[in-house]
Structure formats: C-alpha cells, structure tokens
mmCIF file of C-alpha atoms in Angstrom:
data_model
loop_
_atom_site.group_PDB
_atom_site.id
_atom_site.type_symbol
_atom_site.label_atom_id
_atom_site.label_comp_id
_atom_site.label_asym_id
_atom_site.label_seq_id
_atom_site.Cartn_x
_atom_site.Cartn_y
_atom_site.Cartn_z
ATOM 1 C CA GLY A 1251 4.856 -9.607 15.424
ATOM 2 C CA ARG A 1252 2.381 -10.272 18.218
ATOM 3 C CA LEU A 1253 -0.314 -12.259 16.491
ATOM 4 C CA GLY A 1254 -1.607 -14.177 19.441
ATOM 5 C CA VAL A 1255 -1.436 -11.509 22.109
ATOM 6 C CA LEU A 1256 -2.922 -8.677 20.116
ATOM 7 C CA HIS A 1257 -5.928 -8.610 22.435
ATOM 8 C CA GLN A 1258 -3.585 -7.799 25.321
ATOM 9 C CA GLN A 1259 -2.427 -4.590 23.670
ATOM 10 C CA SER A 1260 -5.587 -2.620 24.337
ATOM 11 C CA ASN A 1261 -3.669 0.046 26.219
ATOM 12 C CA ASP A 1262 -1.493 0.651 23.161
ATOM 13 C CA LEU A 1263 -4.372 0.679 20.701
ATOM 14 C CA ASN A 1264 -5.632 4.137 21.493
ATOM 15 C CA GLU A 1265 -7.375 6.483 19.154
ATOM 16 C CA SER A 1266 -4.130 8.131 18.104
ATOM 17 C CA CYS A 1267 -3.065 4.846 16.499
ATOM 18 C CA MET A 1268 -6.330 3.980 14.819
ATOM 19 C CA PRO A 1269 -7.036 4.665 11.133
ATOM 20 C CA ARG A 1270 -8.398 8.117 10.430
ATOM 21 C CA SER A 1271 -11.571 8.804 8.530
ATOM 22 C CA ARG A 1272 -9.466 9.902 5.566
ATOM 23 C CA ARG A 1273 -9.223 7.553 2.625
ATOM 24 C CA PRO A 1274 -5.623 6.934 1.519
ATOM 25 C CA THR A 1275 -4.972 7.465 -2.178
ATOM 26 C CA PHE A 1276 -3.150 4.651 -3.945
ATOM 27 C CA GLU A 1277 -2.052 4.370 -7.532
ATOM 28 C CA TYR A 1278 -3.562 0.916 -8.072
ATOM 29 C CA PRO A 1279 -5.698 -1.114 -7.590
ATOM 30 C CA LEU A 1280 -8.387 -0.929 -4.880
ATOM 31 C CA GLU A 1281 -7.557 0.623 -1.531
ATOM 32 C CA LEU A 1282 -6.631 -1.838 1.145
ATOM 33 C CA LEU A 1283 -7.430 0.441 4.055
ATOM 34 C CA VAL A 1284 -10.948 1.777 3.740
ATOM 35 C CA PRO A 1285 -12.333 2.703 7.162
ATOM 36 C CA GLN A 1286 -15.995 2.373 6.310
ATOM 37 C CA ASN A 1287 -18.880 0.314 7.642
ATOM 38 C CA LEU A 1288 -18.870 -2.353 4.964
ATOM 39 C CA GLU A 1289 -20.146 -5.832 5.707
ATOM 40 C CA ILE A 1290 -18.852 -8.959 4.032
ATOM 41 C CA TYR A 1291 -19.976 -8.908 0.421
ATOM 42 C CA ARG A 1292 -20.169 -12.153 -1.504
ATOM 43 C CA PRO A 1293 -20.470 -11.756 -5.272
ATOM 44 C CA PRO A 1294 -22.457 -14.028 -7.609
ATOM 45 C CA PRO A 1295 -20.987 -17.517 -8.123
ATOM 46 C CA ASP A 1296 -19.420 -16.564 -11.458
ATOM 47 C CA SER A 1297 -17.408 -13.731 -9.900
ATOM 48 C CA SER A 1298 -13.814 -14.309 -8.784
ATOM 49 C CA PHE A 1299 -13.714 -11.906 -5.852
ATOM 50 C CA CYS A 1300 -15.475 -10.786 -2.768
ATOM 51 C CA THR A 1301 -14.843 -7.811 -0.514
ATOM 52 C CA PHE A 1302 -14.687 -8.337 3.220
ATOM 53 C CA LYS A 1303 -14.070 -6.240 6.272
ATOM 54 C CA GLU A 1304 -11.719 -7.587 8.928
ATOM 55 C CA THR A 1305 -11.893 -5.741 12.221
ATOM 56 C CA ARG A 1306 -9.139 -5.996 14.800
ATOM 57 C CA TRP A 1307 -11.232 -8.515 16.738
ATOM 58 C CA ASP A 1308 -12.056 -10.513 13.614
ATOM 59 C CA TYR A 1309 -8.337 -10.803 13.163
ATOM 60 C CA VAL A 1310 -7.695 -11.920 16.730
ATOM 61 C CA ARG A 1311 -10.648 -14.318 16.949
ATOM 62 C CA THR A 1312 -10.666 -15.807 13.454
ATOM 63 C CA THR A 1313 -7.543 -15.052 11.435
ATOM 64 C CA ILE A 1314 -5.058 -16.001 14.152
ATOM 65 C CA PRO A 1315 -6.653 -19.450 14.679
ATOM 66 C CA PHE A 1316 -6.652 -19.868 10.887
ATOM 67 C CA VAL A 1317 -2.911 -19.161 10.739
ATOM 68 C CA ASN A 1318 -2.389 -21.508 13.677
ATOM 69 C CA SER A 1319 -4.172 -24.263 11.752
ATOM 70 C CA LEU A 1320 -1.771 -24.100 8.794
ATOM 71 C CA PRO A 1321 1.080 -26.607 8.440
ATOM 72 C CA LYS A 1322 4.113 -25.443 10.368
ATOM 73 C CA ARG A 1323 7.350 -24.611 8.603
ATOM 74 C CA SER A 1324 10.750 -25.106 10.186
ATOM 75 C CA ARG A 1325 12.521 -21.964 11.311
ATOM 76 C CA SER A 1326 15.223 -22.698 8.750
ATOM 77 C CA TRP A 1327 12.890 -23.125 5.785
ATOM 78 C CA LEU A 1328 14.183 -20.053 3.930
ATOM 79 C CA ARG A 1329 17.791 -21.081 4.390
ATOM 80 C CA ASP A 1330 16.915 -24.612 3.276
ATOM 81 C CA LEU A 1331 15.127 -23.274 0.187
ATOM 82 C CA CYS A 1332 18.150 -21.181 -0.783
ATOM 83 C CA SER A 1333 20.371 -24.227 -0.369
ATOM 84 C CA VAL A 1334 18.176 -26.325 -2.652
ATOM 85 C CA ILE A 1335 18.089 -23.599 -5.294
ATOM 86 C CA HIS A 1336 21.850 -23.036 -5.201
ATOM 87 C CA GLN A 1337 22.469 -26.770 -5.637
ATOM 88 C CA SER A 1338 20.116 -27.005 -8.639
ATOM 89 C CA PRO A 1339 21.295 -26.824 -12.272
ATOM 90 C CA ASN A 1340 21.892 -23.198 -13.273
ATOM 91 C CA GLY A 1341 20.877 -22.143 -9.774
ATOM 92 C CA MET A 1342 17.155 -22.418 -10.584
ATOM 93 C CA ILE A 1343 14.404 -24.846 -9.623
ATOM 94 C CA PRO A 1344 11.532 -25.593 -12.024
ATOM 95 C CA LEU A 1345 7.980 -24.397 -11.414
ATOM 96 C CA PRO A 1346 5.960 -26.536 -13.839
ATOM 97 C CA ARG A 1347 2.572 -25.106 -12.830
ATOM 98 C CA VAL A 1348 3.533 -21.668 -14.152
ATOM 99 C CA ASN A 1349 5.954 -22.881 -16.820
ATOM 100 C CA GLY A 1350 8.853 -21.136 -15.167
ATOM 101 C CA ARG A 1351 11.822 -21.299 -12.823
ATOM 102 C CA LEU A 1352 12.697 -19.870 -9.432
ATOM 103 C CA GLY A 1353 16.094 -18.515 -8.438
ATOM 104 C CA VAL A 1354 17.719 -16.523 -5.633
ATOM 105 C CA LEU A 1355 18.580 -12.968 -6.554
ATOM 106 C CA HIS A 1356 19.920 -11.897 -3.155
ATOM 107 C CA HIS A 1357 19.987 -12.977 0.473
ATOM 108 C CA ASP A 1358 21.275 -11.433 3.678
ATOM 109 C CA GLY A 1359 20.322 -11.324 7.338
ATOM 110 C CA ASP A 1360 17.156 -9.330 6.611
ATOM 111 C CA CYS A 1361 15.583 -11.018 3.603
ATOM 112 C CA VAL A 1362 15.747 -13.480 0.746
ATOM 113 C CA ILE A 1363 14.863 -12.076 -2.682
ATOM 114 C CA LEU A 1364 13.555 -14.671 -5.129
ATOM 115 C CA ARG A 1365 13.185 -14.092 -8.874
ATOM 116 C CA LEU A 1366 10.683 -15.823 -11.128
ATOM 117 C CA GLU A 1367 11.558 -16.406 -14.766
ATOM 118 C CA PHE A 1368 9.139 -17.813 -17.316
ATOM 119 C CA ASP A 1369 10.174 -20.231 -20.027
ATOM 120 C CA ALA A 1370 10.400 -18.747 -23.508
ATOM 121 C CA GLN A 1371 7.549 -20.862 -24.825
ATOM 122 C CA GLY A 1372 5.252 -19.770 -22.016
ATOM 123 C CA SER A 1373 2.460 -17.242 -22.240
ATOM 124 C CA GLU A 1374 4.579 -14.776 -20.258
ATOM 125 C CA ALA A 1375 7.689 -14.911 -22.455
ATOM 126 C CA LYS A 1376 8.789 -11.422 -21.508
ATOM 127 C CA THR A 1377 11.592 -11.957 -19.046
ATOM 128 C CA SER A 1378 14.346 -11.032 -21.494
ATOM 129 C CA SER A 1379 13.087 -7.476 -21.390
ATOM 130 C CA SER A 1380 13.984 -5.111 -18.553
ATOM 131 C CA SER A 1381 10.345 -3.974 -18.520
ATOM 132 C CA TRP A 1382 9.062 -7.294 -17.174
ATOM 133 C CA PHE A 1383 10.084 -8.982 -13.958
ATOM 134 C CA TYR A 1384 8.566 -10.493 -10.859
ATOM 135 C CA CYS A 1385 10.459 -10.867 -7.594
ATOM 136 C CA ILE A 1386 9.510 -11.638 -3.997
ATOM 137 C CA ALA A 1387 11.352 -10.354 -0.920
ATOM 138 C CA LEU A 1388 10.771 -12.746 1.992
ATOM 139 C CA PHE A 1389 11.663 -11.411 5.433
ATOM 140 C CA CYS A 1390 13.946 -13.583 7.545
ATOM 141 C CA CYS A 1391 11.893 -12.813 10.674
ATOM 142 C CA ASN A 1392 9.844 -15.877 11.550
ATOM 143 C CA ASP A 1393 7.431 -13.884 13.717
ATOM 144 C CA LEU A 1394 6.135 -11.628 10.932
ATOM 145 C CA TYR A 1395 3.226 -13.281 9.157
ATOM 146 C CA SER A 1396 1.498 -10.401 7.375
ATOM 147 C CA LEU A 1397 1.266 -6.628 7.448
ATOM 148 C CA ARG A 1398 -1.049 -7.104 10.449
ATOM 149 C CA ASP A 1399 2.121 -7.784 12.474
ATOM 150 C CA LEU A 1400 3.851 -4.554 11.534
ATOM 151 C CA ASP A 1401 4.520 -2.061 14.293
ATOM 152 C CA GLY A 1402 6.133 1.099 12.979
ATOM 153 C CA ARG A 1403 8.035 1.543 16.230
ATOM 154 C CA GLN A 1404 9.799 -1.797 15.720
ATOM 155 C CA HIS A 1405 9.715 -2.546 12.005
ATOM 156 C CA GLN A 1406 10.001 0.780 10.185
ATOM 157 C CA GLN A 1407 13.762 0.564 9.683
ATOM 158 C CA LEU A 1408 13.686 -3.132 8.766
ATOM 159 C CA LEU A 1409 10.958 -2.602 6.190
ATOM 160 C CA SER A 1410 12.775 0.385 4.696
ATOM 161 C CA ARG A 1411 16.057 -1.515 4.609
ATOM 162 C CA VAL A 1412 14.561 -4.560 2.864
ATOM 163 C CA HIS A 1413 12.710 -2.388 0.362
ATOM 164 C CA ASN A 1414 15.808 -0.365 -0.514
ATOM 165 C CA THR A 1415 17.839 -3.556 -0.918
ATOM 166 C CA ALA A 1416 15.191 -5.106 -3.158
ATOM 167 C CA VAL A 1417 14.929 -2.019 -5.353
ATOM 168 C CA GLN A 1418 18.703 -1.783 -5.789
ATOM 169 C CA GLN A 1419 19.196 -5.490 -6.451
ATOM 170 C CA ILE A 1420 16.315 -5.778 -8.915
ATOM 171 C CA ALA A 1421 17.244 -2.598 -10.788
ATOM 172 C CA ALA A 1422 20.828 -3.819 -11.177
ATOM 173 C CA HIS A 1423 19.757 -7.307 -12.247
ATOM 174 C CA ARG A 1424 17.153 -6.115 -14.765
ATOM 175 C CA HIS A 1425 19.150 -3.085 -15.959
ATOM 176 C CA CYS A 1426 16.313 -0.691 -15.326
ATOM 177 C CA ASP A 1427 15.920 2.575 -13.449
ATOM 178 C CA ALA A 1428 15.306 2.094 -9.722
ATOM 179 C CA SER A 1429 12.232 4.351 -9.942
ATOM 180 C CA LYS A 1430 10.597 1.687 -12.120
ATOM 181 C CA VAL A 1431 10.775 -1.022 -9.439
ATOM 182 C CA TYR A 1432 7.302 -1.167 -7.883
ATOM 183 C CA GLY A 1433 6.909 -2.963 -4.556
ATOM 184 C CA PHE A 1434 3.801 -3.796 -2.560
ATOM 185 C CA ALA A 1435 2.366 -6.033 0.137
ATOM 186 C CA ASN A 1436 -0.983 -7.755 -0.269
ATOM 187 C CA TYR A 1437 -3.554 -8.773 2.318
ATOM 188 C CA PRO A 1438 -4.641 -11.355 3.133
ATOM 189 C CA PRO A 1439 -1.652 -13.224 1.691
ATOM 190 C CA SER A 1440 -1.569 -16.751 0.358
ATOM 191 C CA LEU A 1441 1.781 -17.310 2.112
ATOM 192 C CA TRP A 1442 1.616 -16.352 5.788
ATOM 193 C CA HIS A 1443 5.245 -15.305 6.062
ATOM 194 C CA PHE A 1444 5.674 -11.591 5.538
ATOM 195 C CA HIS A 1445 6.927 -10.719 2.067
ATOM 196 C CA LEU A 1446 6.845 -8.013 -0.570
ATOM 197 C CA HIS A 1447 6.118 -8.367 -4.284
ATOM 198 C CA TYR A 1448 8.006 -6.481 -6.993
ATOM 199 C CA PHE A 1449 7.081 -5.716 -10.593
ATOM 200 C CA HIS A 1450 8.193 -3.200 -13.176
ATOM 201 C CA ARG A 1451 6.019 -0.146 -12.475
ATOM 202 C CA ASP A 1452 4.871 0.394 -16.068
ATOM 203 C CA ASN A 1453 4.078 -3.263 -16.635
ATOM 204 C CA PHE A 1454 2.222 -3.617 -13.346
ATOM 205 C CA LEU A 1455 0.027 -0.562 -13.859
ATOM 206 C CA GLN A 1456 -0.765 -1.544 -17.431
ATOM 207 C CA THR A 1457 -1.624 -5.194 -16.804
ATOM 208 C CA GLY A 1458 -2.654 -5.143 -13.162
ATOM 209 C CA SER A 1459 -6.373 -5.542 -13.719
ATOM 210 C CA ASN A 1460 -5.722 -8.702 -15.733
ATOM 211 C CA PHE A 1461 -2.797 -10.181 -13.844
ATOM 212 C CA ALA A 1462 -1.666 -8.803 -10.508
ATOM 213 C CA SER A 1463 -5.106 -7.955 -9.159
ATOM 214 C CA ALA A 1464 -6.316 -11.415 -10.074
ATOM 215 C CA LEU A 1465 -3.482 -12.921 -8.060
ATOM 216 C CA PHE A 1466 -3.185 -10.552 -5.142
ATOM 217 C CA GLY A 1467 -6.510 -8.766 -4.692
ATOM 218 C CA SER A 1468 -5.933 -5.597 -2.668
ATOM 219 C CA VAL A 1469 -2.394 -4.325 -2.327
ATOM 220 C CA MET A 1470 -0.491 -1.712 -0.337
ATOM 221 C CA PRO A 1471 2.458 0.005 -2.098
ATOM 222 C CA VAL A 1472 5.577 -0.119 0.081
ATOM 223 C CA ASN A 1473 6.110 3.648 0.009
ATOM 224 C CA GLU A 1474 2.552 4.188 1.260
ATOM 225 C CA LEU A 1475 3.063 1.482 3.866
ATOM 226 C CA LEU A 1476 6.203 3.153 5.202
ATOM 227 C CA GLN A 1477 4.517 6.537 5.319
ATOM 228 C CA MET A 1478 1.529 5.211 7.250
ATOM 229 C CA LEU A 1479 3.661 3.327 9.742
ATOM 230 C CA SER A 1480 5.709 6.449 10.406
ATOM 231 C CA THR A 1481 2.620 8.505 11.289
ATOM 232 C CA GLU A 1482 0.414 5.788 12.814
ATOM 233 C CA PRO A 1483 2.657 2.891 13.934
ATOM 234 C CA LEU A 1484 -0.213 0.517 14.795
ATOM 235 C CA MET A 1485 -2.514 1.358 11.911
ATOM 236 C CA PHE A 1486 -2.417 -2.147 10.486
ATOM 237 C CA ALA A 1487 -2.297 -4.023 13.784
ATOM 238 C CA ALA A 1488 -5.132 -2.025 15.309
ATOM 239 C CA GLY A 1489 -7.308 -0.929 12.432
ATOM 240 C CA ASP A 1490 -10.112 -2.364 10.354
ATOM 241 C CA LEU A 1491 -9.036 -3.597 6.933
ATOM 242 C CA ILE A 1492 -11.262 -3.937 3.916
ATOM 243 C CA ALA A 1493 -9.739 -6.138 1.242
ATOM 244 C CA ARG A 1494 -10.623 -7.417 -2.185
ATOM 245 C CA ILE A 1495 -9.977 -11.133 -1.990
ATOM 246 C CA PRO A 1496 -10.465 -14.159 -4.280
ATOM 247 C CA HIS A 1497 -13.588 -15.957 -3.093
ATOM 248 C CA THR A 1498 -11.613 -19.226 -3.049
ATOM 249 C CA HIS A 1499 -9.102 -17.891 -0.502
ATOM 250 C CA ALA A 1500 -8.597 -20.358 2.347
ATOM 251 C CA LEU A 1501 -9.239 -17.685 4.971
ATOM 252 C CA LEU A 1502 -12.798 -17.191 3.713
ATOM 253 C CA ASN A 1503 -13.447 -20.918 3.831
ATOM 254 C CA TYR A 1504 -12.151 -20.996 7.401
ATOM 255 C CA ARG A 1505 -14.362 -18.083 8.413
ATOM 256 C CA ASP A 1506 -17.375 -19.868 6.950
ATOM 257 C CA SER A 1507 -16.710 -23.156 8.712
ATOM 258 C CA HIS A 1508 -15.559 -21.897 12.123
ATOM 259 C CA PRO A 1509 -17.813 -19.857 14.383
ATOM 260 C CA VAL A 1510 -16.188 -16.951 16.174
ATOM 261 C CA PRO A 1511 -14.989 -18.102 19.612
ATOM 262 C CA ARG A 1512 -16.178 -16.236 22.666
ATOM 263 C CA THR A 1513 -12.709 -15.353 23.864
ATOM 264 C CA PRO A 1514 -9.578 -14.476 21.836
ATOM 265 C CA PRO A 1515 -6.771 -17.018 21.580
ATOM 266 C CA THR A 1516 -3.898 -16.655 24.029
ATOM 267 C CA THR A 1517 -1.104 -18.214 21.983
ATOM 268 C CA LYS A 1518 0.657 -16.839 18.937
ATOM 269 C CA PRO A 1519 1.304 -18.877 15.808
ATOM 270 C CA THR A 1520 4.591 -20.705 15.644
ATOM 271 C CA PRO A 1521 6.377 -20.893 12.295
#
C-alpha cells in the first residue's frame, strides 16, 4: 500500500488504469464503484445512511490524514490477538456487546481468519446451522489499510490466495459447499487494516438489507474485486469511489471538521 505517496504516482495513474464509464454489476447491495458525478448527499436526520463520492484527491487530502489520526496499533497486534484468544477458555474470547464470542479459525503468513459465534440465547442464535456464519480474514500486511491500497500488479496473488484459503477453511469448518461461502470487502471500513468479510451466500443475500448492509454499507464481492484488479490494476487506488456509508461513520465526521489542505500529505500512515 502507498497511502501517503499516492499523489506521487501521477505517472502511473493514466487513463488506462482509471475506471471506465461502464457500471459494474454486483449481486448485492449497492454498487461501490459508480463513476458518476454525484456530490455528497446527506439524508434527513432520521436516516441511517448517506452516499458520498470520494475522488482520488479526496482520498489523498482527507482520508489519509484521517487514517493518520487514528490510534496506532503495534505491528504485532494480530499475533498478540491470536495469542490472547488461544490462551482463553475454549479458545474463545467474549464479545458482550454482541452477545457472542470470537475465536481463531486459521492463521498463516498471509492472514488470520477469525470466527464469530453468537450465544444460544442471543437474537442471532443460528450458529449451529451450516447456513449461518460470519468470519473475518485479516491480512498480515501492515501496509494495507483498505481496498484503496490494492494494486493488482502487487496484490492480485495475495488476495486470491487469502480468499481461497478462507473459502476452504470456512467450508470445512461449517460443513457447507465452498460455493456458498460469500466474501466481500467494504469501503470505507470501520477497521483500517485490510480485511475481508465472509457469510453464507444464501443467508447474506436474504438478510443483507436488514443486517449486512446496515453494518457495512457498500460492499465489493471478492470475485468482482479480483476480476477488476486483473484488468485495471489501479482502479481502486486511482478511481473515484461512491459509497453508501452510515452517517455516523468517523470518516464523515472528520471530513466535516477538517478543511481540505492545500497540498497532499507526504507521509504514509504507520500501523
């Protein structure tokens, strides 16, 4: 990832790498990449979402400083988290806010795959069924913060490898067909460390408008992401993104309270 020096890549960001006028077709929900002239739209106060356009320069001038302002994590934070989980009773740590538990499904040099299980008395008491699961694949790279950092020339194989590992591990753990494991990235994320989310395909598509969309806003299916990076390696780094985002997202608050600087930042975020 080259968050802080993106403005120096102007020679690489030529028209061949920019998003086309075509509109990608996704299964669900709203498109993430919509190359249109849409200004920031703020809904009425009782609405949970707004839609905003983030140009490449918005990203460099506003989003990068926002990421820089966040509390820094140690470079070993994923390894430390796995250690804490493994040392906990039953290999799980409690998540009281969601009435559930968090465990490690798999870890290797590329990623850590976490699994979330809800307690039986919770409102999401479905985890005994193979048709309901939620997992997160966190990349071990400390210099990938979001899909804005992805360069198909560098990250295509890594992304494909992590996705294939996640699909195989989750399918084996949940005793379901691998074709039912549905992975996606969301933008802007709530955790600025690149990761992928995984649900059962049928469950996600059926309940997405009530659950996943409310949590993640706009999403990009991994298969679509891989295809786009293979044809336009800098589509996400160079292009304009239009996202559906909760109006309480910290990035929006930062944009409201910080005027755009005259010159782009020259340093990249440090994890």
